[in-house]
């Protein structure tokens, strides 16, 4: 029988044929989830800036974001999530979950939940990809299920994008005239967008964490191998969380965010050099590109969070 992978060149950690299609569909669902998150946060932050006379420049910057960047963002993120292996994606999910719990416990010390929602973009994509990979593993019609999930995710992303465009273009006028149902809904319930996103992300990362642990443990043949992997991983993650909490208390802003990304990926890099595979190193470099791409795409929204 004809096989696509019989004549295409081999790529580390990537399978051709239906496996490649499944990886692309999983990456597309994850990228659409990130797009929905960014669109809803854009609506919320635009309304917050509109109500604050001191942040009118940020309001204009949020509304002036180019429409062509969103399809490009989804396309690039889909490719990155499709190429990143399940092991590295699982490690990214677990690392962010620990960081999120630590940040939520320190909310009373000045941490901003809106900024945390923006910083979870790439981790959310990895979490959705891990969850789908685990839930559909061995399913007889897994590709069809992924295609259906990608269609629904794309539909949600398109409608969320339209909502953001409508709010940034007409919310100021419609909220004063009080004749647009969408804008009136945002006027009365827009303040609840962060809470809605937090609840949705809590469910998503709970499933993703369980899937990540299962995906990592399936590669071990014995308990001793699992212990040799999880022990340095736990120590590394604990040190990373402690360091980042201290760093966030001392500094804030764009430089601190990018420095945190480099420190996190550097810690995972050292860990994988000792207990990982060489393909994991390649996937980790792709993850670094994905993290930086998401931060660059949301730079205006991050600035709005820092000014909040």
Short mmCIF file of C-alpha atoms in Angstrom, two decimals:
data_model
loop_
_atom_site.label_atom_id
_atom_site.label_comp_id
_atom_site.label_asym_id
_atom_site.label_seq_id
_atom_site.Cartn_x
_atom_site.Cartn_y
_atom_site.Cartn_z
CA UNK A 1 0.00 0.00 0.00
CA UNK A 2 1.25 3.48 -0.83
CA UNK A 3 2.70 5.29 2.18
CA UNK A 4 3.52 8.97 2.24
CA UNK A 5 6.35 8.39 4.70
CA UNK A 6 8.09 5.84 2.46
CA UNK A 7 9.70 8.44 0.22
CA UNK A 8 9.66 11.67 2.25
CA UNK A 9 12.80 12.52 4.31
CA UNK A 10 12.84 11.75 8.00
CA UNK A 11 12.49 14.58 10.51
CA UNK A 12 13.35 14.17 14.21
CA UNK A 13 10.24 13.54 16.26
CA UNK A 14 7.88 14.01 13.29
CA UNK A 15 5.93 11.30 11.51
CA UNK A 16 4.54 11.71 8.01
CA UNK A 17 1.16 10.68 6.70
CA UNK A 18 -1.90 10.63 8.96
CA UNK A 19 0.24 11.29 12.03
CA UNK A 20 1.38 14.58 10.51
CA UNK A 21 -2.21 15.52 9.70
CA UNK A 22 -3.24 14.74 13.28
CA UNK A 23 -0.38 16.89 14.60
CA UNK A 24 -1.40 19.80 12.38
CA UNK A 25 -5.04 19.53 13.46
CA UNK A 26 -4.02 19.44 17.13
CA UNK A 27 -1.81 22.47 16.60
CA UNK A 28 -4.66 24.28 14.84
CA UNK A 29 -7.05 23.65 17.74
CA UNK A 30 -4.44 24.93 20.19
CA UNK A 31 -3.73 28.02 18.08
CA UNK A 32 -7.47 28.77 17.82
CA UNK A 33 -7.78 28.50 21.61
CA UNK A 34 -4.98 31.06 21.97
CA UNK A 35 -6.72 33.31 19.43
CA UNK A 36 -9.99 33.20 21.38
CA UNK A 37 -8.13 34.05 24.60
CA UNK A 38 -6.37 37.04 23.01
CA UNK A 39 -9.55 38.34 21.36
CA UNK A 40 -11.57 38.29 24.58
CA UNK A 41 -8.75 39.91 26.55
CA UNK A 42 -8.45 42.54 23.84
CA UNK A 43 -12.14 43.39 24.28
CA UNK A 44 -11.79 43.59 28.06
CA UNK A 45 -8.62 45.71 28.05
CA UNK A 46 -10.02 48.04 25.38
CA UNK A 47 -13.07 48.74 27.53
CA UNK A 48 -10.87 49.29 30.58
CA UNK A 49 -8.66 51.75 28.69
CA UNK A 50 -11.73 53.51 27.31
CA UNK A 51 -12.99 54.19 30.82
CA UNK A 52 -9.60 55.58 31.94
CA UNK A 53 -8.67 59.01 30.52
CA UNK A 54 -5.00 58.41 31.31
CA UNK A 55 -4.82 55.40 28.98
CA UNK A 56 -6.28 56.80 25.77
CA UNK A 57 -3.04 56.16 23.88
CA UNK A 58 -3.18 52.49 24.80
CA UNK A 59 -6.82 52.36 23.73
CA UNK A 60 -5.84 53.69 20.32
CA UNK A 61 -2.94 51.23 20.10
CA UNK A 62 -5.18 48.27 20.93
CA UNK A 63 -7.76 49.33 18.34
CA UNK A 64 -5.11 49.94 15.67
CA UNK A 65 -3.71 46.40 15.61
CA UNK A 66 -3.60 45.10 12.05
CA UNK A 67 -6.20 42.54 11.07
CA UNK A 68 -3.76 40.56 8.90
CA UNK A 69 -1.60 39.72 11.92
CA UNK A 70 -4.20 37.43 13.49
CA UNK A 71 -4.29 34.82 10.66
CA UNK A 72 -0.48 34.95 10.54
CA UNK A 73 -0.31 34.43 14.31
CA UNK A 74 -2.62 31.40 14.10
CA UNK A 75 -0.66 29.96 11.15
CA UNK A 76 2.76 30.29 12.82
CA UNK A 77 1.51 28.97 16.14
CA UNK A 78 -0.14 26.00 14.41
CA UNK A 79 3.17 25.07 12.80
CA UNK A 80 5.11 25.39 16.06
CA UNK A 81 2.61 23.34 18.06
CA UNK A 82 2.54 20.66 15.36
CA UNK A 83 6.33 20.31 15.36
CA UNK A 84 6.82 20.33 19.14
CA UNK A 85 6.84 16.82 20.57
CA UNK A 86 4.42 15.64 23.21
CA UNK A 87 7.15 15.32 25.89
CA UNK A 88 8.27 18.94 25.67
CA UNK A 89 4.68 20.18 25.37
CA UNK A 90 3.82 18.22 28.52
CA UNK A 91 6.79 19.76 30.37
CA UNK A 92 5.70 23.26 29.33
CA UNK A 93 2.17 22.59 30.60
CA UNK A 94 3.34 21.28 33.97
CA UNK A 95 5.78 24.17 34.41
CA UNK A 96 3.12 26.78 33.74
CA UNK A 97 0.62 25.08 36.05
CA UNK A 98 3.05 25.32 38.96
CA UNK A 99 3.85 28.91 38.05
CA UNK A 100 0.15 29.79 37.81
CA UNK A 101 -0.63 28.30 41.21
CA UNK A 102 2.26 30.23 42.74
CA UNK A 103 1.16 33.47 41.07
CA UNK A 104 -2.47 33.06 42.14
CA UNK A 105 -1.37 32.52 45.74
CA UNK A 106 0.57 35.79 45.57
CA UNK A 107 -2.22 37.89 44.02
CA UNK A 108 -2.49 39.83 47.25
CA UNK A 109 1.18 40.86 46.83
CA UNK A 110 0.53 42.75 43.61
CA UNK A 111 0.38 40.14 40.84
CA UNK A 112 -2.14 40.82 38.08
CA UNK A 113 -4.36 38.01 36.88
CA UNK A 114 -4.89 39.68 33.48
CA UNK A 115 -1.15 39.57 32.83
CA UNK A 116 -1.08 35.90 33.86
CA UNK A 117 -3.82 35.18 31.32
CA UNK A 118 -1.70 36.71 28.58
CA UNK A 119 1.45 34.88 29.66
CA UNK A 120 -0.29 31.50 29.37
CA UNK A 121 -0.82 31.73 25.59
CA UNK A 122 1.78 29.23 24.44
CA UNK A 123 1.22 26.98 27.44
CA UNK A 124 -2.51 26.95 26.61
CA UNK A 125 -1.72 25.81 23.06
CA UNK A 126 0.52 23.04 24.41
CA UNK A 127 -2.14 22.06 26.94
CA UNK A 128 -4.87 21.73 24.32
CA UNK A 129 -2.53 19.74 22.08
CA UNK A 130 -1.54 17.40 24.95
CA UNK A 131 -5.15 16.93 26.03
CA UNK A 132 -6.30 16.03 22.52
CA UNK A 133 -3.35 13.69 22.00
CA UNK A 134 -4.14 11.84 25.23
CA UNK A 135 -7.93 11.73 24.88
CA UNK A 136 -7.88 10.56 21.25
CA UNK A 137 -5.00 8.11 21.59
CA UNK A 138 -6.07 4.85 19.97
CA UNK A 139 -9.44 6.21 18.85
CA UNK A 140 -10.69 4.49 15.64
CA UNK A 141 -11.74 7.79 14.06
CA UNK A 142 -9.23 10.12 15.72
CA UNK A 143 -8.48 12.15 12.58
CA UNK A 144 -12.18 12.81 11.96
CA UNK A 145 -12.64 13.85 15.57
CA UNK A 146 -9.69 16.22 15.30
CA UNK A 147 -11.06 17.68 12.07
CA UNK A 148 -14.40 18.34 13.79
CA UNK A 149 -12.63 19.89 16.79
CA UNK A 150 -10.54 22.09 14.47
CA UNK A 151 -13.68 23.25 12.66
CA UNK A 152 -15.43 24.17 15.92
CA UNK A 153 -12.31 25.87 17.30
CA UNK A 154 -11.91 27.86 14.08
CA UNK A 155 -15.54 28.96 14.24
CA UNK A 156 -15.10 30.17 17.83
CA UNK A 157 -11.88 31.97 16.91
CA UNK A 158 -13.54 33.76 13.97
CA UNK A 159 -16.49 34.91 16.08
CA UNK A 160 -14.22 36.04 18.92
CA UNK A 161 -12.13 37.99 16.41
CA UNK A 162 -15.25 39.63 15.00
CA UNK A 163 -16.34 40.58 18.52
CA UNK A 164 -12.96 42.22 19.14
CA UNK A 165 -13.15 44.15 15.86
CA UNK A 166 -16.71 45.27 16.62
CA UNK A 167 -15.80 46.41 20.11
CA UNK A 168 -12.68 48.31 19.03
CA UNK A 169 -14.54 50.00 16.19
CA UNK A 170 -18.06 50.71 17.45
CA UNK A 171 -18.21 50.10 21.21
CA UNK A 172 -17.58 53.72 22.16
CA UNK A 173 -20.42 54.93 19.93
CA UNK A 174 -22.88 52.12 20.62
CA UNK A 175 -22.40 52.14 24.39
CA UNK A 176 -23.42 55.80 24.47
CA UNK A 177 -26.33 55.45 22.03
CA UNK A 178 -27.47 52.24 23.77
CA UNK A 179 -28.99 50.56 20.73
CA UNK A 180 -26.53 47.73 20.01
CA UNK A 181 -27.25 44.49 21.84
CA UNK A 182 -23.66 43.26 21.68
CA UNK A 183 -22.21 46.49 23.06
CA UNK A 184 -24.88 46.67 25.76
CA UNK A 185 -23.97 43.14 26.81
CA UNK A 186 -20.30 44.15 27.00
CA UNK A 187 -21.25 47.27 28.95
CA UNK A 188 -23.08 45.29 31.61
CA UNK A 189 -21.03 42.07 31.77
CA UNK A 190 -17.66 42.99 30.23
CA UNK A 191 -16.02 43.19 33.64
CA UNK A 192 -16.60 39.45 34.08
CA UNK A 193 -14.43 38.42 31.10
CA UNK A 194 -11.30 37.65 33.21
CA UNK A 195 -13.29 35.48 35.60
CA UNK A 196 -14.84 33.59 32.67
CA UNK A 197 -11.41 33.00 31.16
CA UNK A 198 -9.94 31.90 34.49
CA UNK A 199 -12.67 29.30 34.95
CA UNK A 200 -12.23 27.99 31.40
CA UNK A 201 -8.44 27.85 31.77
CA UNK A 202 -8.73 26.06 35.12
CA UNK A 203 -10.67 23.24 33.48
CA UNK A 204 -8.36 23.18 30.45
CA UNK A 205 -5.14 22.99 32.45
CA UNK A 206 -6.55 20.41 34.85
CA UNK A 207 -7.19 18.06 31.94
CA UNK A 208 -3.87 19.05 30.34
CA UNK A 209 -1.90 18.31 33.52
CA UNK A 210 -3.38 14.82 33.80
CA UNK A 211 -2.68 14.22 30.12
CA UNK A 212 0.88 15.57 30.46
CA UNK A 213 1.72 13.22 33.34
CA UNK A 214 0.30 10.26 31.42
CA UNK A 215 2.17 11.17 28.22
CA UNK A 216 5.48 11.46 30.07
CA UNK A 217 5.05 8.26 32.09
CA UNK A 218 4.25 6.13 29.04
CA UNK A 219 7.91 6.36 27.93
CA UNK A 220 9.23 4.69 31.10
CA UNK A 221 9.62 0.93 31.33
CA UNK A 222 10.12 0.80 35.10
CA UNK A 223 9.51 2.81 38.24
CA UNK A 224 13.24 3.45 38.64
CA UNK A 225 13.38 5.22 35.26
CA UNK A 226 10.38 7.35 36.20
CA UNK A 227 11.99 8.32 39.53
CA UNK A 228 15.25 9.29 37.78
CA UNK A 229 13.26 11.62 35.55
CA UNK A 230 10.72 13.11 37.98
CA UNK A 231 13.16 13.83 40.81
CA UNK A 232 15.38 16.36 38.94
CA UNK A 233 12.27 17.69 37.18
CA UNK A 234 10.58 18.48 40.50
CA UNK A 235 13.72 20.14 41.87
CA UNK A 236 14.18 22.18 38.68
CA UNK A 237 10.57 23.38 38.64
CA UNK A 238 10.64 24.29 42.34
CA UNK A 239 13.78 26.40 41.89
CA UNK A 240 12.34 28.06 38.80
CA UNK A 241 9.11 29.02 40.58
CA UNK A 242 11.00 30.44 43.59
CA UNK A 243 13.35 32.42 41.35
CA UNK A 244 10.57 33.86 39.20
CA UNK A 245 8.50 34.93 42.21
CA UNK A 246 11.48 36.81 43.64
CA UNK A 247 12.26 38.34 40.24
CA UNK A 248 8.69 39.55 39.75
CA UNK A 249 8.73 41.29 43.13
CA UNK A 250 11.96 43.13 42.25
CA UNK A 251 11.16 44.13 38.66
CA UNK A 252 8.25 44.46 36.28
CA UNK A 253 7.73 45.26 32.64
CA UNK A 254 8.69 43.91 29.26
CA UNK A 255 12.29 43.11 30.15
CA UNK A 256 11.22 41.04 33.15
CA UNK A 257 8.76 39.02 31.04
CA UNK A 258 11.31 38.12 28.38
CA UNK A 259 13.95 37.39 31.01
CA UNK A 260 11.54 35.01 32.72
CA UNK A 261 10.97 33.14 29.44
CA UNK A 262 14.72 32.75 28.88
CA UNK A 263 15.29 31.55 32.46
CA UNK A 264 12.45 29.00 32.23
CA UNK A 265 13.58 27.62 28.90
CA UNK A 266 17.20 27.62 30.09
CA UNK A 267 16.25 25.54 33.12
CA UNK A 268 14.35 23.06 30.97
CA UNK A 269 17.28 22.97 28.54
CA UNK A 270 19.72 21.98 31.30
CA UNK A 271 17.26 19.41 32.61
CA UNK A 272 16.73 17.80 29.21
CA UNK A 273 20.48 17.68 28.59
CA UNK A 274 20.75 15.33 31.55
CA UNK A 275 17.54 13.24 31.42
CA UNK A 276 16.05 13.96 28.00
CA UNK A 277 16.65 13.04 24.38
CA UNK A 278 18.40 15.07 21.73
CA UNK A 279 15.10 15.54 19.87
CA UNK A 280 13.71 17.15 23.03
CA UNK A 281 16.37 19.85 22.73
CA UNK A 282 15.17 20.69 19.22
CA UNK A 283 11.56 20.79 20.37
CA UNK A 284 12.54 23.02 23.30
CA UNK A 285 14.12 25.54 20.91
CA UNK A 286 10.88 25.55 18.92
CA UNK A 287 9.00 26.15 22.17
CA UNK A 288 11.22 29.14 22.89
CA UNK A 289 10.33 30.58 19.48
CA UNK A 290 6.65 29.93 20.18
CA UNK A 291 6.79 31.69 23.55
CA UNK A 292 8.57 34.73 22.11
CA UNK A 293 6.17 34.87 19.16
CA UNK A 294 3.14 34.91 21.49
CA UNK A 295 4.67 37.64 23.67
CA UNK A 296 5.49 39.81 20.65
CA UNK A 297 1.96 39.39 19.31
CA UNK A 298 0.46 40.45 22.66
CA UNK A 299 2.94 43.23 23.43
CA UNK A 300 0.30 45.99 23.32
CA UNK A 301 -2.05 44.02 25.57
CA UNK A 302 0.77 43.34 28.03
CA UNK A 303 1.51 47.05 28.19
CA UNK A 304 -2.15 47.68 28.99
CA UNK A 305 -1.95 45.14 31.83
CA UNK A 306 1.15 46.84 33.28
CA UNK A 307 -0.62 50.21 33.23
CA UNK A 308 -3.73 48.75 34.87
#
